[in-house]
């Protein structure tokens, strides 16, 4: 069990650092390897592990690339609150209620990224209008952050896509901003889960070490290989999310 979780934590850190979506690996691994954990505790432990990796990746990106703090800063501040609100509802609203909508959005994303191969490869500064920045803050710091506290998997991917499509960031800079906001969403949710006793601290901190290692490797690889590499990983993660959520929905139908 421990070996499985440590490997999953490292892989999740790598995926999260490149394009987000590490919860796709880590949360199912927790539920399979530690079936005794209540769902809320699995979510809380996942947040403890993930915040260590996302914060490390955020620092790595911030040191090596330029970040638009006019978007990332307010988004992170709002995300801290909204993810905590989402975490308060975790377990009260069945995840199956959201899956059909999320699957539909992911299919649309996969088609959109496929038919527009140039999207996210270069920055589009003309999109950085005050109105678009406001929309990006509302979507990333509000809607996506609340989803992260409530369910979680795919949050980083949604953040990258939001910053790419709304304010014209390329995939590398979009991923950099996503890590900052994702750190805030993890923190907001973690505070709530910890306050309600839903964190397995020893297990989460052990996994966090491997998650940080994976995050550092992933962030450096994304910065070195550029937007084209991130785009490929993005498509793979989106397709994997569709397959995973579709399977879960089929099981419960």
PDB file of C-alpha atoms in Angstrom:
ATOM      1  CA  UNK A   1       0.000   0.000   0.000  1.00  0.00           C
ATOM      2  CA  UNK A   2       2.716   2.465   0.986  1.00  0.00           C
ATOM      3  CA  UNK A   3       4.797   1.779  -2.145  1.00  0.00           C
ATOM      4  CA  UNK A   4       1.750   2.249  -4.374  1.00  0.00           C
ATOM      5  CA  UNK A   5       0.859   5.563  -2.743  1.00  0.00           C
ATOM      6  CA  UNK A   6       4.418   6.907  -2.877  1.00  0.00           C
ATOM      7  CA  UNK A   7       4.735   6.139  -6.592  1.00  0.00           C
ATOM      8  CA  UNK A   8       1.283   7.645  -7.243  1.00  0.00           C
ATOM      9  CA  UNK A   9       2.242  10.762  -5.280  1.00  0.00           C
ATOM     10  CA  UNK A  10       5.415  11.283  -7.330  1.00  0.00           C
ATOM     11  CA  UNK A  11       3.566  10.751 -10.625  1.00  0.00           C
ATOM     12  CA  UNK A  12       0.768  13.071  -9.526  1.00  0.00           C
ATOM     13  CA  UNK A  13       3.308  15.767  -8.627  1.00  0.00           C
ATOM     14  CA  UNK A  14       4.837  15.537 -12.101  1.00  0.00           C
ATOM     15  CA  UNK A  15       1.459  15.752 -13.854  1.00  0.00           C
ATOM     16  CA  UNK A  16       0.292  18.604 -11.616  1.00  0.00           C
ATOM     17  CA  UNK A  17       3.452  20.617 -12.264  1.00  0.00           C
ATOM     18  CA  UNK A  18       3.234  20.254 -16.038  1.00  0.00           C
ATOM     19  CA  UNK A  19      -0.460  20.811 -16.666  1.00  0.00           C
ATOM     20  CA  UNK A  20      -2.538  19.907 -13.602  1.00  0.00           C
ATOM     21  CA  UNK A  21      -4.768  16.899 -13.057  1.00  0.00           C
ATOM     22  CA  UNK A  22      -2.568  15.012 -10.594  1.00  0.00           C
ATOM     23  CA  UNK A  23      -5.648  14.248  -8.507  1.00  0.00           C
ATOM     24  CA  UNK A  24      -6.648  11.899 -11.321  1.00  0.00           C
ATOM     25  CA  UNK A  25      -3.845   9.623 -10.097  1.00  0.00           C
ATOM     26  CA  UNK A  26      -3.605  10.423  -6.412  1.00  0.00           C
ATOM     27  CA  UNK A  27      -7.236  10.361  -5.282  1.00  0.00           C
ATOM     28  CA  UNK A  28      -8.115   6.982  -6.855  1.00  0.00           C
ATOM     29  CA  UNK A  29      -4.830   5.582  -5.489  1.00  0.00           C
ATOM     30  CA  UNK A  30      -5.783   6.721  -1.990  1.00  0.00           C
ATOM     31  CA  UNK A  31      -9.243   5.196  -2.247  1.00  0.00           C
ATOM     32  CA  UNK A  32      -7.903   1.889  -3.594  1.00  0.00           C
ATOM     33  CA  UNK A  33      -4.843   1.508  -1.351  1.00  0.00           C
ATOM     34  CA  UNK A  34      -6.525   2.824   1.796  1.00  0.00           C
ATOM     35  CA  UNK A  35     -10.196   1.813   1.479  1.00  0.00           C
ATOM     36  CA  UNK A  36     -10.760   2.354   5.205  1.00  0.00           C
ATOM     37  CA  UNK A  37     -10.459   6.113   4.744  1.00  0.00           C
ATOM     38  CA  UNK A  38     -13.780   7.997   4.521  1.00  0.00           C
ATOM     39  CA  UNK A  39     -14.212   9.962   1.284  1.00  0.00           C
ATOM     40  CA  UNK A  40     -13.785  13.307   3.067  1.00  0.00           C
ATOM     41  CA  UNK A  41     -10.547  12.069   4.702  1.00  0.00           C
ATOM     42  CA  UNK A  42      -9.213  10.889   1.350  1.00  0.00           C
ATOM     43  CA  UNK A  43      -9.981  14.333  -0.092  1.00  0.00           C
ATOM     44  CA  UNK A  44      -8.322  16.084   2.855  1.00  0.00           C
ATOM     45  CA  UNK A  45      -5.212  13.892   2.711  1.00  0.00           C
ATOM     46  CA  UNK A  46      -5.007  14.496  -1.025  1.00  0.00           C
ATOM     47  CA  UNK A  47      -5.035  18.255  -0.359  1.00  0.00           C
ATOM     48  CA  UNK A  48      -2.232  17.954   2.198  1.00  0.00           C
ATOM     49  CA  UNK A  49      -0.082  16.060  -0.292  1.00  0.00           C
ATOM     50  CA  UNK A  50      -0.988  18.267  -3.250  1.00  0.00           C
ATOM     51  CA  UNK A  51      -0.335  21.609  -1.563  1.00  0.00           C
ATOM     52  CA  UNK A  52       3.290  20.649  -0.952  1.00  0.00           C
ATOM     53  CA  UNK A  53       3.782  19.804  -4.619  1.00  0.00           C
ATOM     54  CA  UNK A  54       1.855  22.725  -6.115  1.00  0.00           C
ATOM     55  CA  UNK A  55       3.574  25.286  -3.888  1.00  0.00           C
ATOM     56  CA  UNK A  56       6.974  23.871  -4.844  1.00  0.00           C
ATOM     57  CA  UNK A  57       6.055  23.991  -8.530  1.00  0.00           C
ATOM     58  CA  UNK A  58       4.731  27.548  -8.116  1.00  0.00           C
ATOM     59  CA  UNK A  59       8.061  28.697  -6.656  1.00  0.00           C
ATOM     60  CA  UNK A  60       9.972  26.941  -9.457  1.00  0.00           C
ATOM     61  CA  UNK A  61       7.872  28.657 -12.132  1.00  0.00           C
ATOM     62  CA  UNK A  62       8.023  32.047 -10.396  1.00  0.00           C
ATOM     63  CA  UNK A  63      11.823  31.935 -10.325  1.00  0.00           C
ATOM     64  CA  UNK A  64      12.188  31.061 -14.004  1.00  0.00           C
ATOM     65  CA  UNK A  65       9.328  32.744 -15.858  1.00  0.00           C
ATOM     66  CA  UNK A  66       7.282  35.932 -15.778  1.00  0.00           C
ATOM     67  CA  UNK A  67       3.898  35.737 -14.042  1.00  0.00           C
ATOM     68  CA  UNK A  68       1.004  38.143 -14.600  1.00  0.00           C
ATOM     69  CA  UNK A  69       0.234  38.927 -10.971  1.00  0.00           C
ATOM     70  CA  UNK A  70      -2.699  41.154 -11.994  1.00  0.00           C
ATOM     71  CA  UNK A  71      -4.487  37.902 -12.817  1.00  0.00           C
ATOM     72  CA  UNK A  72      -2.775  35.334 -10.597  1.00  0.00           C
ATOM     73  CA  UNK A  73      -2.857  37.416  -7.391  1.00  0.00           C
ATOM     74  CA  UNK A  74      -6.594  38.221  -7.221  1.00  0.00           C
ATOM     75  CA  UNK A  75      -7.444  34.741  -8.496  1.00  0.00           C
ATOM     76  CA  UNK A  76      -5.441  33.149  -5.687  1.00  0.00           C
ATOM     77  CA  UNK A  77      -7.040  35.396  -3.053  1.00  0.00           C
ATOM     78  CA  UNK A  78     -10.566  34.565  -4.203  1.00  0.00           C
ATOM     79  CA  UNK A  79      -9.671  30.897  -4.606  1.00  0.00           C
ATOM     80  CA  UNK A  80      -8.631  30.626  -0.968  1.00  0.00           C
ATOM     81  CA  UNK A  81     -12.191  31.485   0.094  1.00  0.00           C
ATOM     82  CA  UNK A  82     -14.136  29.652  -2.598  1.00  0.00           C
ATOM     83  CA  UNK A  83     -12.236  26.376  -2.268  1.00  0.00           C
ATOM     84  CA  UNK A  84     -12.922  26.415   1.471  1.00  0.00           C
ATOM     85  CA  UNK A  85     -16.634  26.893   0.761  1.00  0.00           C
ATOM     86  CA  UNK A  86     -16.513  23.973  -1.660  1.00  0.00           C
ATOM     87  CA  UNK A  87     -14.794  21.801   0.951  1.00  0.00           C
ATOM     88  CA  UNK A  88     -17.597  22.513   3.418  1.00  0.00           C
ATOM     89  CA  UNK A  89     -19.992  20.859   0.979  1.00  0.00           C
ATOM     90  CA  UNK A  90     -17.715  17.887   0.222  1.00  0.00           C
ATOM     91  CA  UNK A  91     -19.536  14.651   0.931  1.00  0.00           C
ATOM     92  CA  UNK A  92     -22.935  16.361   1.085  1.00  0.00           C
ATOM     93  CA  UNK A  93     -23.378  16.589  -2.689  1.00  0.00           C
ATOM     94  CA  UNK A  94     -22.706  13.340  -4.593  1.00  0.00           C
ATOM     95  CA  UNK A  95     -19.931  13.597  -7.152  1.00  0.00           C
ATOM     96  CA  UNK A  96     -22.130  11.725  -9.625  1.00  0.00           C
ATOM     97  CA  UNK A  97     -24.321  14.819  -9.871  1.00  0.00           C
ATOM     98  CA  UNK A  98     -21.459  16.753 -11.430  1.00  0.00           C
ATOM     99  CA  UNK A  99     -19.855  14.078 -13.594  1.00  0.00           C
ATOM    100  CA  UNK A 100     -22.023  14.378 -16.728  1.00  0.00           C
ATOM    101  CA  UNK A 101     -21.407  18.127 -16.922  1.00  0.00           C
ATOM    102  CA  UNK A 102     -17.679  17.770 -16.271  1.00  0.00           C
ATOM    103  CA  UNK A 103     -17.357  15.008 -18.869  1.00  0.00           C
ATOM    104  CA  UNK A 104     -19.152  17.190 -21.418  1.00  0.00           C
ATOM    105  CA  UNK A 105     -16.833  20.109 -20.700  1.00  0.00           C
ATOM    106  CA  UNK A 106     -13.752  17.884 -20.982  1.00  0.00           C
ATOM    107  CA  UNK A 107     -14.888  16.453 -24.328  1.00  0.00           C
ATOM    108  CA  UNK A 108     -15.395  20.003 -25.610  1.00  0.00           C
ATOM    109  CA  UNK A 109     -11.928  20.942 -24.329  1.00  0.00           C
ATOM    110  CA  UNK A 110     -10.306  17.946 -26.050  1.00  0.00           C
ATOM    111  CA  UNK A 111     -11.998  18.803 -29.357  1.00  0.00           C
ATOM    112  CA  UNK A 112     -11.131  22.504 -29.015  1.00  0.00           C
ATOM    113  CA  UNK A 113      -7.449  21.878 -28.275  1.00  0.00           C
ATOM    114  CA  UNK A 114      -7.237  19.327 -31.105  1.00  0.00           C
ATOM    115  CA  UNK A 115      -8.834  21.479 -33.813  1.00  0.00           C
ATOM    116  CA  UNK A 116      -6.855  24.552 -32.753  1.00  0.00           C
ATOM    117  CA  UNK A 117      -3.272  23.257 -32.639  1.00  0.00           C
ATOM    118  CA  UNK A 118      -1.826  26.775 -32.304  1.00  0.00           C
ATOM    119  CA  UNK A 119      -3.779  27.575 -29.145  1.00  0.00           C
ATOM    120  CA  UNK A 120      -1.488  28.100 -26.188  1.00  0.00           C
ATOM    121  CA  UNK A 121       1.726  27.850 -28.169  1.00  0.00           C
ATOM    122  CA  UNK A 122       2.316  31.615 -28.140  1.00  0.00           C
ATOM    123  CA  UNK A 123       1.066  34.365 -25.858  1.00  0.00           C
ATOM    124  CA  UNK A 124      -1.673  36.731 -27.037  1.00  0.00           C
ATOM    125  CA  UNK A 125      -1.180  39.998 -25.110  1.00  0.00           C
ATOM    126  CA  UNK A 126      -4.131  41.627 -26.900  1.00  0.00           C
ATOM    127  CA  UNK A 127      -6.436  39.497 -24.738  1.00  0.00           C
ATOM    128  CA  UNK A 128      -5.106  41.028 -21.515  1.00  0.00           C
ATOM    129  CA  UNK A 129      -7.912  43.592 -21.241  1.00  0.00           C
ATOM    130  CA  UNK A 130      -9.270  44.622 -17.814  1.00  0.00           C
ATOM    131  CA  UNK A 131     -12.590  42.935 -18.624  1.00  0.00           C
ATOM    132  CA  UNK A 132     -10.937  39.633 -19.558  1.00  0.00           C
ATOM    133  CA  UNK A 133      -8.761  39.749 -16.452  1.00  0.00           C
ATOM    134  CA  UNK A 134     -11.900  40.135 -14.355  1.00  0.00           C
ATOM    135  CA  UNK A 135     -13.527  37.171 -16.070  1.00  0.00           C
ATOM    136  CA  UNK A 136     -10.396  35.066 -15.553  1.00  0.00           C
ATOM    137  CA  UNK A 137     -10.346  35.920 -11.834  1.00  0.00           C
ATOM    138  CA  UNK A 138     -14.035  35.027 -11.465  1.00  0.00           C
ATOM    139  CA  UNK A 139     -13.726  31.747 -13.360  1.00  0.00           C
ATOM    140  CA  UNK A 140     -10.407  30.595 -11.865  1.00  0.00           C
ATOM    141  CA  UNK A 141     -10.704  31.995  -8.360  1.00  0.00           C
ATOM    142  CA  UNK A 142     -14.441  31.439  -8.062  1.00  0.00           C
ATOM    143  CA  UNK A 143     -15.923  28.568 -10.043  1.00  0.00           C
ATOM    144  CA  UNK A 144     -12.876  26.345 -10.510  1.00  0.00           C
ATOM    145  CA  UNK A 145     -11.698  26.895  -6.930  1.00  0.00           C
ATOM    146  CA  UNK A 146     -15.100  25.895  -5.532  1.00  0.00           C
ATOM    147  CA  UNK A 147     -14.977  22.751  -7.685  1.00  0.00           C
ATOM    148  CA  UNK A 148     -11.520  21.946  -6.281  1.00  0.00           C
ATOM    149  CA  UNK A 149     -12.749  22.086  -2.702  1.00  0.00           C
ATOM    150  CA  UNK A 150     -15.825  20.037  -3.556  1.00  0.00           C
ATOM    151  CA  UNK A 151     -14.341  17.309  -5.797  1.00  0.00           C
ATOM    152  CA  UNK A 152     -10.844  18.193  -7.037  1.00  0.00           C
ATOM    153  CA  UNK A 153      -9.426  16.073  -9.885  1.00  0.00           C
ATOM    154  CA  UNK A 154      -8.684  18.107 -13.000  1.00  0.00           C
ATOM    155  CA  UNK A 155      -8.551  21.486 -11.247  1.00  0.00           C
ATOM    156  CA  UNK A 156      -5.060  22.365 -12.463  1.00  0.00           C
ATOM    157  CA  UNK A 157      -6.010  21.449 -16.021  1.00  0.00           C
ATOM    158  CA  UNK A 158      -9.116  23.641 -15.887  1.00  0.00           C
ATOM    159  CA  UNK A 159      -7.013  26.526 -14.528  1.00  0.00           C
ATOM    160  CA  UNK A 160      -4.457  26.241 -17.332  1.00  0.00           C
ATOM    161  CA  UNK A 161      -7.232  26.255 -19.927  1.00  0.00           C
ATOM    162  CA  UNK A 162      -8.939  29.236 -18.287  1.00  0.00           C
ATOM    163  CA  UNK A 163      -5.792  31.360 -18.354  1.00  0.00           C
ATOM    164  CA  UNK A 164      -4.959  30.259 -21.899  1.00  0.00           C
ATOM    165  CA  UNK A 165      -8.356  30.912 -23.450  1.00  0.00           C
ATOM    166  CA  UNK A 166      -9.471  33.948 -21.448  1.00  0.00           C
ATOM    167  CA  UNK A 167      -6.318  36.068 -21.098  1.00  0.00           C
ATOM    168  CA  UNK A 168      -4.224  34.590 -23.900  1.00  0.00           C
ATOM    169  CA  UNK A 169      -1.420  33.017 -21.866  1.00  0.00           C
ATOM    170  CA  UNK A 170       0.656  30.334 -23.555  1.00  0.00           C
ATOM    171  CA  UNK A 171       0.586  26.915 -21.924  1.00  0.00           C
ATOM    172  CA  UNK A 172       3.792  27.442 -19.943  1.00  0.00           C
ATOM    173  CA  UNK A 173       2.752  30.800 -18.462  1.00  0.00           C
ATOM    174  CA  UNK A 174      -0.801  29.530 -17.992  1.00  0.00           C
ATOM    175  CA  UNK A 175       0.565  26.581 -16.069  1.00  0.00           C
ATOM    176  CA  UNK A 176       2.694  28.913 -13.943  1.00  0.00           C
ATOM    177  CA  UNK A 177      -0.347  30.999 -12.943  1.00  0.00           C
ATOM    178  CA  UNK A 178      -2.373  27.829 -12.417  1.00  0.00           C
ATOM    179  CA  UNK A 179       0.133  26.568  -9.850  1.00  0.00           C
ATOM    180  CA  UNK A 180      -0.205  29.744  -7.792  1.00  0.00           C
ATOM    181  CA  UNK A 181      -3.996  29.583  -7.806  1.00  0.00           C
ATOM    182  CA  UNK A 182      -3.968  25.818  -7.227  1.00  0.00           C
ATOM    183  CA  UNK A 183      -1.798  26.325  -4.151  1.00  0.00           C
ATOM    184  CA  UNK A 184      -4.460  28.681  -2.784  1.00  0.00           C
ATOM    185  CA  UNK A 185      -7.311  26.270  -3.577  1.00  0.00           C
ATOM    186  CA  UNK A 186      -5.452  23.444  -1.847  1.00  0.00           C
ATOM    187  CA  UNK A 187      -4.810  25.626   1.199  1.00  0.00           C
ATOM    188  CA  UNK A 188      -8.408  26.798   1.513  1.00  0.00           C
ATOM    189  CA  UNK A 189      -9.755  23.265   1.262  1.00  0.00           C
ATOM    190  CA  UNK A 190      -7.053  21.845   3.555  1.00  0.00           C
ATOM    191  CA  UNK A 191      -7.924  24.287   6.346  1.00  0.00           C
ATOM    192  CA  UNK A 192     -11.546  23.142   6.267  1.00  0.00           C
ATOM    193  CA  UNK A 193     -10.707  19.430   6.080  1.00  0.00           C
ATOM    194  CA  UNK A 194      -8.177  19.787   8.918  1.00  0.00           C
ATOM    195  CA  UNK A 195     -10.650  21.692  11.096  1.00  0.00           C
ATOM    196  CA  UNK A 196     -13.200  18.912  10.662  1.00  0.00           C
ATOM    197  CA  UNK A 197     -10.659  16.145  11.358  1.00  0.00           C
ATOM    198  CA  UNK A 198     -10.528  14.784   7.833  1.00  0.00           C
ATOM    199  CA  UNK A 199      -6.771  14.602   7.222  1.00  0.00           C
ATOM    200  CA  UNK A 200      -4.521  11.545   7.684  1.00  0.00           C
ATOM    201  CA  UNK A 201      -1.437  13.602   8.581  1.00  0.00           C
ATOM    202  CA  UNK A 202       1.285  10.930   8.693  1.00  0.00           C
ATOM    203  CA  UNK A 203       0.195   9.339   5.432  1.00  0.00           C
ATOM    204  CA  UNK A 204      -0.257  12.709   3.714  1.00  0.00           C
ATOM    205  CA  UNK A 205       3.118  14.099   4.766  1.00  0.00           C
ATOM    206  CA  UNK A 206       4.905  10.918   3.666  1.00  0.00           C
ATOM    207  CA  UNK A 207       3.304  11.146   0.249  1.00  0.00           C
ATOM    208  CA  UNK A 208       4.089  14.869   0.116  1.00  0.00           C
ATOM    209  CA  UNK A 209       7.832  14.191  -0.052  1.00  0.00           C
ATOM    210  CA  UNK A 210       7.421  12.171  -3.261  1.00  0.00           C
ATOM    211  CA  UNK A 211       4.900  14.683  -4.606  1.00  0.00           C
ATOM    212  CA  UNK A 212       7.429  17.512  -4.197  1.00  0.00           C
ATOM    213  CA  UNK A 213      10.110  15.531  -6.040  1.00  0.00           C
ATOM    214  CA  UNK A 214       7.719  14.875  -8.915  1.00  0.00           C
ATOM    215  CA  UNK A 215       6.648  18.523  -8.975  1.00  0.00           C
ATOM    216  CA  UNK A 216      10.201  19.852  -9.254  1.00  0.00           C
ATOM    217  CA  UNK A 217      10.996  17.471 -12.121  1.00  0.00           C
ATOM    218  CA  UNK A 218       7.732  18.298 -13.903  1.00  0.00           C
ATOM    219  CA  UNK A 219       8.059  22.082 -13.602  1.00  0.00           C
ATOM    220  CA  UNK A 220      11.638  22.081 -14.870  1.00  0.00           C
ATOM    221  CA  UNK A 221      10.708  19.795 -17.757  1.00  0.00           C
ATOM    222  CA  UNK A 222       7.787  22.029 -18.783  1.00  0.00           C
ATOM    223  CA  UNK A 223       9.985  25.136 -18.688  1.00  0.00           C
ATOM    224  CA  UNK A 224      12.723  23.430 -20.675  1.00  0.00           C
ATOM    225  CA  UNK A 225      10.541  21.800 -23.344  1.00  0.00           C
ATOM    226  CA  UNK A 226       8.038  24.615 -23.796  1.00  0.00           C
ATOM    227  CA  UNK A 227       4.375  25.041 -24.710  1.00  0.00           C
ATOM    228  CA  UNK A 228       4.267  22.275 -27.321  1.00  0.00           C
ATOM    229  CA  UNK A 229       5.225  19.665 -24.748  1.00  0.00           C
ATOM    230  CA  UNK A 230       2.672  21.008 -22.251  1.00  0.00           C
ATOM    231  CA  UNK A 231      -0.037  20.865 -24.933  1.00  0.00           C
ATOM    232  CA  UNK A 232       0.599  17.148 -25.547  1.00  0.00           C
ATOM    233  CA  UNK A 233       0.498  16.359 -21.823  1.00  0.00           C
ATOM    234  CA  UNK A 234      -2.669  18.448 -21.527  1.00  0.00           C
ATOM    235  CA  UNK A 235      -4.444  16.369 -24.171  1.00  0.00           C
ATOM    236  CA  UNK A 236      -3.345  13.109 -22.552  1.00  0.00           C
ATOM    237  CA  UNK A 237      -4.574  14.246 -19.119  1.00  0.00           C
ATOM    238  CA  UNK A 238      -7.911  15.487 -20.501  1.00  0.00           C
ATOM    239  CA  UNK A 239      -8.532  12.179 -22.299  1.00  0.00           C
ATOM    240  CA  UNK A 240      -7.571  10.265 -19.152  1.00  0.00           C
ATOM    241  CA  UNK A 241      -9.980  12.387 -17.093  1.00  0.00           C
ATOM    242  CA  UNK A 242     -12.780  11.675 -19.577  1.00  0.00           C
ATOM    243  CA  UNK A 243     -12.073   7.942 -19.403  1.00  0.00           C
ATOM    244  CA  UNK A 244     -11.880   7.890 -15.607  1.00  0.00           C
ATOM    245  CA  UNK A 245     -15.012   9.969 -14.976  1.00  0.00           C
ATOM    246  CA  UNK A 246     -16.906   8.142 -17.712  1.00  0.00           C
ATOM    247  CA  UNK A 247     -16.066   4.796 -16.116  1.00  0.00           C
ATOM    248  CA  UNK A 248     -17.215   5.994 -12.702  1.00  0.00           C
ATOM    249  CA  UNK A 249     -20.461   7.304 -14.171  1.00  0.00           C
ATOM    250  CA  UNK A 250     -21.054   4.030 -16.023  1.00  0.00           C
ATOM    251  CA  UNK A 251     -20.476   2.047 -12.808  1.00  0.00           C
ATOM    252  CA  UNK A 252     -23.171   4.015 -10.998  1.00  0.00           C
ATOM    253  CA  UNK A 253     -25.691   3.968 -13.837  1.00  0.00           C
TER     254      UNK A 253
END
